[in-house]
Short mmCIF file of C-alpha atoms and ligand atoms in Angstrom, two decimals:
data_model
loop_
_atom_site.label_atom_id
_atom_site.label_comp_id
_atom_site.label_asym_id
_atom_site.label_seq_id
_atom_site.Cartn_x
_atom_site.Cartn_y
_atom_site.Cartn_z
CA UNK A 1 -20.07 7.97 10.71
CA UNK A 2 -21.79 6.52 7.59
CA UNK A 3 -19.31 5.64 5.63
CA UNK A 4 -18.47 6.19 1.86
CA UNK A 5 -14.63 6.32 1.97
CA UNK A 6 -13.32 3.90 -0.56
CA UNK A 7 -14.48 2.70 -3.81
CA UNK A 8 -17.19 0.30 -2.47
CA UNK A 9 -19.31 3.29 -0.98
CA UNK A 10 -20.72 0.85 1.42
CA UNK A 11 -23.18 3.78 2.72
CA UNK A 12 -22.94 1.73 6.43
CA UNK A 13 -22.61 3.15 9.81
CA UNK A 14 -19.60 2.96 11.58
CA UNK A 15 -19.65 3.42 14.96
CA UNK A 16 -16.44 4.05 17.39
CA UNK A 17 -16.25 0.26 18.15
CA UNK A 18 -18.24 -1.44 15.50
CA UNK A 19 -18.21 -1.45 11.41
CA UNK A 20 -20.77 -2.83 9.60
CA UNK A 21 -18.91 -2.50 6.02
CA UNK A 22 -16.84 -4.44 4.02
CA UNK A 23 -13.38 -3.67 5.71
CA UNK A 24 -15.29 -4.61 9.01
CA UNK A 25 -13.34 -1.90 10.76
CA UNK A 26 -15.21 0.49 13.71
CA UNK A 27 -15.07 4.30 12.90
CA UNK A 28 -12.10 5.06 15.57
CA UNK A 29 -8.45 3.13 14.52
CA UNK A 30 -7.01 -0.53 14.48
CA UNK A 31 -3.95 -1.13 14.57
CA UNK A 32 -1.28 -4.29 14.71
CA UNK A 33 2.38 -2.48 14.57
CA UNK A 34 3.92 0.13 15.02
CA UNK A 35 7.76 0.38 14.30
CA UNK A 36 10.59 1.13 12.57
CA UNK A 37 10.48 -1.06 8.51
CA UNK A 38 13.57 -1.60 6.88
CA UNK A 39 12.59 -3.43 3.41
CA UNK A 40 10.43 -0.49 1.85
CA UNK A 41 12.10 1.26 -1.44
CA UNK A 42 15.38 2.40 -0.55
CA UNK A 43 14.51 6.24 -0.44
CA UNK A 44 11.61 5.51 1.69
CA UNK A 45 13.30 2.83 4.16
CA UNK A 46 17.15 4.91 4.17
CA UNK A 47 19.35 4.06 6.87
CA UNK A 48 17.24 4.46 10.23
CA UNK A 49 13.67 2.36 9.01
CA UNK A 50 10.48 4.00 8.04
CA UNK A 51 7.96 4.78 10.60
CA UNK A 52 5.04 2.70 9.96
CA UNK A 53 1.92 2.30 11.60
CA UNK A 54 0.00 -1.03 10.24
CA UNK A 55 -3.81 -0.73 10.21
CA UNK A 56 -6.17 -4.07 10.45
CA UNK A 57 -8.87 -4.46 8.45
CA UNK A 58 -8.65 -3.59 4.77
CA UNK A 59 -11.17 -2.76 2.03
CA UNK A 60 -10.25 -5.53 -0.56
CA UNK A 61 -9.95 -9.04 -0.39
CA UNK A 62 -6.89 -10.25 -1.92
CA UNK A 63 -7.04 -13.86 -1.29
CA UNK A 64 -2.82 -14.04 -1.67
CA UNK A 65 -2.50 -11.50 0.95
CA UNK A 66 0.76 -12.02 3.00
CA UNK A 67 -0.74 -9.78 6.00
CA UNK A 68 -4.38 -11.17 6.55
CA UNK A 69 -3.56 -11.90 10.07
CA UNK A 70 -4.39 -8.62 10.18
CA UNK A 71 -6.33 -7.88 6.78
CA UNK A 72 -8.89 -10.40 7.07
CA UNK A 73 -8.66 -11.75 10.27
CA UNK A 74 -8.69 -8.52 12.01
CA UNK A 75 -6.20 -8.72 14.65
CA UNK A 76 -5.08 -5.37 16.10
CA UNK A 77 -5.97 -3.19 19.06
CA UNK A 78 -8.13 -0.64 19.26
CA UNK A 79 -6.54 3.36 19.42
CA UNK A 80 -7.57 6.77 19.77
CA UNK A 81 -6.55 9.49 17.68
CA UNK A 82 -4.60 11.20 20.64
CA UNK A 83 -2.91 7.56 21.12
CA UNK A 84 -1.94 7.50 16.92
CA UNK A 85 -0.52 11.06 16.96
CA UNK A 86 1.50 10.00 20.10
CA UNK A 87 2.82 6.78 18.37
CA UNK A 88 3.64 8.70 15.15
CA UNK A 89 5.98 11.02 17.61
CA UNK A 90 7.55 8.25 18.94
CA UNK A 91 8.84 6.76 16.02
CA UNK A 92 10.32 9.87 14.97
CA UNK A 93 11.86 9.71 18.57
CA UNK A 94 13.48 6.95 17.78
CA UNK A 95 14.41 8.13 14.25
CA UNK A 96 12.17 6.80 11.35
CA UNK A 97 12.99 8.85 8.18
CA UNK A 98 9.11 9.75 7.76
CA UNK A 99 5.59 8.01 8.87
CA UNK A 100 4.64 5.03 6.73
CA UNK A 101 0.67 4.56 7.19
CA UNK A 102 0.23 1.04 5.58
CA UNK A 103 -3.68 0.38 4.48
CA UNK A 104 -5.04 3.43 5.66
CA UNK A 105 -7.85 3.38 3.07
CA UNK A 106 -10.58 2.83 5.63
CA UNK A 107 -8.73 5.15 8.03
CA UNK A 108 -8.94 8.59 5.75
CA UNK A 109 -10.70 10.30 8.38
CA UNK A 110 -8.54 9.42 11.30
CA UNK A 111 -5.24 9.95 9.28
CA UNK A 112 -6.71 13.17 8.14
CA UNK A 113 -7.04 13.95 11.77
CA UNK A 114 -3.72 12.76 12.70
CA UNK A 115 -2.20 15.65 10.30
CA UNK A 116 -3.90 18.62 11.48
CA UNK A 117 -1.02 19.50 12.59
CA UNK A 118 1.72 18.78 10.55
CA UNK A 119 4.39 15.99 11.73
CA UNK A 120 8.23 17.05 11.25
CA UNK A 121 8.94 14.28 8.99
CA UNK A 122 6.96 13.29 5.60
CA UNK A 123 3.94 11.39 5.52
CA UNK A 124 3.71 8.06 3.24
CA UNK A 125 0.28 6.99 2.41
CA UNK A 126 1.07 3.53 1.87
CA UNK A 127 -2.35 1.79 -0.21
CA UNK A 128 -3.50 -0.83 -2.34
CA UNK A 129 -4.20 1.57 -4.88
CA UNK A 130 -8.56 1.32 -3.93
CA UNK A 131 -8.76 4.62 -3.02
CA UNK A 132 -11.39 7.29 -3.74
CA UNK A 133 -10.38 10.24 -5.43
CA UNK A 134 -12.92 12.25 -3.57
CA UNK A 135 -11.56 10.77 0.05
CA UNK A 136 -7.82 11.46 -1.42
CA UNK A 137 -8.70 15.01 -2.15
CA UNK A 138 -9.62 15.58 1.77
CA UNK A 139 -5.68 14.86 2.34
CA UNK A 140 -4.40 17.69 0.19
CA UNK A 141 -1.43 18.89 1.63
CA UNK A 142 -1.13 16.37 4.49
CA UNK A 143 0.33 13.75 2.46
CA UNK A 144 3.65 13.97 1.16
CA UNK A 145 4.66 10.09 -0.87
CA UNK A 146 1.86 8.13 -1.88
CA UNK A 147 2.93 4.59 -2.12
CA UNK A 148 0.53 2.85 -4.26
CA UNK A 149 -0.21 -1.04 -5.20
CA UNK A 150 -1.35 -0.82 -8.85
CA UNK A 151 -2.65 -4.57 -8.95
CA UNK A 152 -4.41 -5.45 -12.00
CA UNK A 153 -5.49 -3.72 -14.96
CA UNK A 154 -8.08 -6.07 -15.75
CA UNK A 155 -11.28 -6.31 -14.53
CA UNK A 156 -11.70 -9.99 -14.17
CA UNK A 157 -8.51 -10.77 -12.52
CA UNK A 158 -9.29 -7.88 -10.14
CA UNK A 159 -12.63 -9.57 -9.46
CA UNK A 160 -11.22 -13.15 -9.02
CA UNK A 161 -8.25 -12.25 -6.73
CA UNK A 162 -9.45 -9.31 -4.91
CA UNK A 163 -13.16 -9.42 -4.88
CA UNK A 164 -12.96 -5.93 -6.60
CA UNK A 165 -13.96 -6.10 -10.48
CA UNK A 166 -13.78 -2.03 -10.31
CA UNK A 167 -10.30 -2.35 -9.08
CA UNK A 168 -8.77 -0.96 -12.48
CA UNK A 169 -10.16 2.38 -13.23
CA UNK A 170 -10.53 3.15 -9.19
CA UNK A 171 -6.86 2.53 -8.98
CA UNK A 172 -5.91 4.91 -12.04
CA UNK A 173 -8.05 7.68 -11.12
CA UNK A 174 -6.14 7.41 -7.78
CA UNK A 175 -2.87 7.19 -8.53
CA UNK A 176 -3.35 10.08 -11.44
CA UNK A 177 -4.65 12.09 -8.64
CA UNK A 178 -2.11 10.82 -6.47
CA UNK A 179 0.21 12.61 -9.22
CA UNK A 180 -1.54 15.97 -9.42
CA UNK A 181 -1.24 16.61 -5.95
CA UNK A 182 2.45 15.64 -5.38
CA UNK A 183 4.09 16.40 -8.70
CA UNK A 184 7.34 14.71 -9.73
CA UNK A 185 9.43 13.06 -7.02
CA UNK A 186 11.45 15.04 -4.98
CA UNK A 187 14.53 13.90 -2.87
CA UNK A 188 16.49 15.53 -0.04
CA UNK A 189 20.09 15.45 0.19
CA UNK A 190 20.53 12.52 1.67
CA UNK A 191 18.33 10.50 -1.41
CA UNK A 192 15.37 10.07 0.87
CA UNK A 193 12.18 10.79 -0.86
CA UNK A 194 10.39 13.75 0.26
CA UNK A 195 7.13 13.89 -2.18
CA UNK A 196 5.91 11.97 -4.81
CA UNK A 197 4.38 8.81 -5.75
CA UNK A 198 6.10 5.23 -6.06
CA UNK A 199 3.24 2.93 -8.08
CA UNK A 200 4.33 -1.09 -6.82
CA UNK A 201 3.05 -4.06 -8.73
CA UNK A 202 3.36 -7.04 -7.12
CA UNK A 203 4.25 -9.81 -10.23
CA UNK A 204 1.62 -13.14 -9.78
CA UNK A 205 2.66 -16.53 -11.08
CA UNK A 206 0.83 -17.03 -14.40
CA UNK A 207 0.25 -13.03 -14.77
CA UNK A 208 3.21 -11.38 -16.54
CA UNK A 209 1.44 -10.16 -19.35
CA UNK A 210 -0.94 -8.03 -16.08
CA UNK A 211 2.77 -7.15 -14.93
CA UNK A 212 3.36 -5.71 -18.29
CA UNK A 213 0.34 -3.47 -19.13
CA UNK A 214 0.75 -2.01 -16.14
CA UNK A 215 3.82 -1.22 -16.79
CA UNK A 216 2.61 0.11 -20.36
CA UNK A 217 0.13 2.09 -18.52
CA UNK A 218 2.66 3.82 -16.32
CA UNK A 219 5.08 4.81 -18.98
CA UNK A 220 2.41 6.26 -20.89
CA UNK A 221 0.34 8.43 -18.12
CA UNK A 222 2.87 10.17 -16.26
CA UNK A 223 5.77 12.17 -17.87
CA UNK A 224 9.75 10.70 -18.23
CA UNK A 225 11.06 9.77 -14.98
CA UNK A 226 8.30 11.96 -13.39
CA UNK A 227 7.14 8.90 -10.87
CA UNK A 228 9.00 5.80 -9.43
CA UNK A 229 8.44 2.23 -10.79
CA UNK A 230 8.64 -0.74 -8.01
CA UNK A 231 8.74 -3.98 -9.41
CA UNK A 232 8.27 -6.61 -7.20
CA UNK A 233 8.58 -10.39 -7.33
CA UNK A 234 8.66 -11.69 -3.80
CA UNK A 235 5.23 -13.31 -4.19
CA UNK A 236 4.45 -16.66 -1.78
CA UNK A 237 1.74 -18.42 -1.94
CA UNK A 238 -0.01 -17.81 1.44
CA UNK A 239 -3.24 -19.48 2.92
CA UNK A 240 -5.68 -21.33 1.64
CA UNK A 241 -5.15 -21.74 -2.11
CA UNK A 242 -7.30 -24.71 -3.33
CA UNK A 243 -9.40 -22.18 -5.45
CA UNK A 244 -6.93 -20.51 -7.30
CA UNK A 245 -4.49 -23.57 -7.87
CA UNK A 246 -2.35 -21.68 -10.66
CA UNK A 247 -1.55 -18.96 -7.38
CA UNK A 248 -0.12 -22.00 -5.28
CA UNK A 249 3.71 -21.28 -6.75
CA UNK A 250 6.21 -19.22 -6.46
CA UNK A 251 7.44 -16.98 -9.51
CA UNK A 252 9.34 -18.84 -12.29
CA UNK A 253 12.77 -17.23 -12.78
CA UNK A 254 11.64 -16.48 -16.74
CA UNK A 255 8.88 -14.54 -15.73
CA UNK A 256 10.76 -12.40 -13.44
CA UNK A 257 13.12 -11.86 -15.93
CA UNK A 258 10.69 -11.38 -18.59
CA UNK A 259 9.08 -8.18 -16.49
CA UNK A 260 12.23 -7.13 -15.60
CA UNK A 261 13.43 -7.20 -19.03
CA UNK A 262 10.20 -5.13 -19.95
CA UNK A 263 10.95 -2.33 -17.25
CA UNK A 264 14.44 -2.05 -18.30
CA UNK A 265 13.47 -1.78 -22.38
CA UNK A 266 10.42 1.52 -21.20
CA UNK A 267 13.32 2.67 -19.43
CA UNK A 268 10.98 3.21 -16.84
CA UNK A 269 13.37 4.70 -13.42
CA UNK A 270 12.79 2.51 -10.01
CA UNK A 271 13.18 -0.61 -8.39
CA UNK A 272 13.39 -4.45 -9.07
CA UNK A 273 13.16 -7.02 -6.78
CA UNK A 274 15.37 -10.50 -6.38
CA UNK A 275 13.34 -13.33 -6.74
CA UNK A 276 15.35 -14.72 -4.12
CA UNK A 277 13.49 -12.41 -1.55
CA UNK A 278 12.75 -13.79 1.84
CA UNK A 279 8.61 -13.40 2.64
CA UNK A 280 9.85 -12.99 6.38
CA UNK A 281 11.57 -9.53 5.58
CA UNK A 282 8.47 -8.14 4.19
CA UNK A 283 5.64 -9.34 6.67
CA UNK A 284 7.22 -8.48 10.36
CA UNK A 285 5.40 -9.70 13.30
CA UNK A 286 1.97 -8.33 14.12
CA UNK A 287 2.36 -8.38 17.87
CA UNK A 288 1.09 -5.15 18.60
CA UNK A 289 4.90 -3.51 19.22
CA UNK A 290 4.94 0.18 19.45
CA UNK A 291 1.35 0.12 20.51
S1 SF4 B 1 -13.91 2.15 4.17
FE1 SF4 B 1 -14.91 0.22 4.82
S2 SF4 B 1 -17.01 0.76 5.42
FE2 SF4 B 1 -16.14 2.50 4.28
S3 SF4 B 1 -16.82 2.24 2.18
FE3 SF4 B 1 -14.80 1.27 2.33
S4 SF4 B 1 -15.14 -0.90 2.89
FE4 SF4 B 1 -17.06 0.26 3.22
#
């Protein structure tokens, strides 16, 4: 396939084994997990885990990322899209609440695939918020929660910590058509969520005032306790750091508070984070289980 699926339209071919693009990934999937998550959102995560499937590869380049094991380094083994649909039955098997695809950007097609016919459960597309509204359009109907990152509102940031300067507005348009497909959040009678979208920000040392606008942003797109807020403040400083010193810290306790403060006073309905977080519970093992 020549691929155009995300925001940086690379135009390159990707073969069944080999990509040529920016997310590096071939055309068939890559994947590095495959089981049940318990630290998403409570309605997504419920008692029994979510069902998610972790893809490698990924079309940005966050240099904080917690899962570039996998992200930039690639690690993962290579599936079919018999195999996928087989693991996404499984899980259910063993009783995940609904299946949790986490970076399927560069996956559209195979996810789209995946869903021809419909699981039993819903489907979470689970994204860094880079997403084409043209490639989200194809999954009409097939997804039920999107789950987006909304990362930075500002162009240079987006540049300097994700190599993606367009970040901004391709992450709006998404998540607003994110919205017109789902509609307000729905739940089932248990609390789980069954459709809608959940917009996370992920709070950076030194960035509260980002935190905030996108907060600002949210509260003034989509209607009163139409979408869910997650506010998140387990941030670690991962990697290789020594060009973005002011990254190499955790969060100070004022500027959690300060954002959490913020959420509370927009009165905006979702979730907040403790500080006190543990990175472990949110990056399980990439050892191939499930695959
Ligand atoms: S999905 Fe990968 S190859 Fe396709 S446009 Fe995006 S980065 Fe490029």
């Amino acid at each position: 396939m020549i691929c155009n699926l995300c925001p940086r339209r690379c135009g390159v071919l990707r073969t069944e084994t080999e990509g040529e693009g920016w997310c590096r990934m071939p055309a068939l999937p890559v994947a590095a997990r495959a089981a049940l998550h318990h630290w998403e959102e409570p309605p997504i995560s419920g008692k029994r885990g979510s069902g998610t499937v972790f893809f490698s590869g990924c079309s940005l380049g966050c240099v904080f990322c917690q899962n570039e094991a996998i992200s930039h380094r690639d690690f993962g083994k290579a599936l079919t899209v018999p195999r996928l649909r087989e693991i996404c039955l499984e899980l259910i098997r063993q009783g995940a609440h609904n299946i949790n695809f986490v970076n399927p950007t560069h996956y559209a097609h195979i996810v789209r695939q995946v869903l021809e016919e419909p699981l039993p459960v819903p489907v979470v597309w689970n994204t860094g918020g880079y997403d084409r509204v043209k490639t989200l359009r194809a999954l009409e109907g097939r997804v039920d929660v999107y789950l987006p990152d909304l990362k930075y509102l500002d162009p240079e940031t987006a540049g300097r910590y994700s190599a993606a300067p367009d970040y901004p507005g391709a992450a709006q348009a998404a998540i607003e058509e994110m919205f017109r497909q789902t509609g307000p959040c729905q739940f089932d009678e248990a609390g789980l969520l069954t459709r809608g979208v959940v917009i996370r920000h992920l709070i950076l040392p030194g960035q509260t005032a980002q935190a905030k606008a996108v907060m600002d942003w949210v509260a003034r797109t989509f209607p009163k306790g139409a979408v869910l807020f997650s506010l998140m403040s387990q941030y670690t400083p991962w990697g290789d750091l020594s060009a973005f010193p002011e990254l190499d810290r955790r969060l100070r306790r004022g500027e959690m508070e300060s954002c959490a403060d913020y959420m509370r006073n927009l009165d905006l309905p979702g979730f907040c984070q403790e500080r006190t977080s543990a990175r472990e519970e949110y990056t399980p093992p990439f050892d191939l289980t499930g695959l």
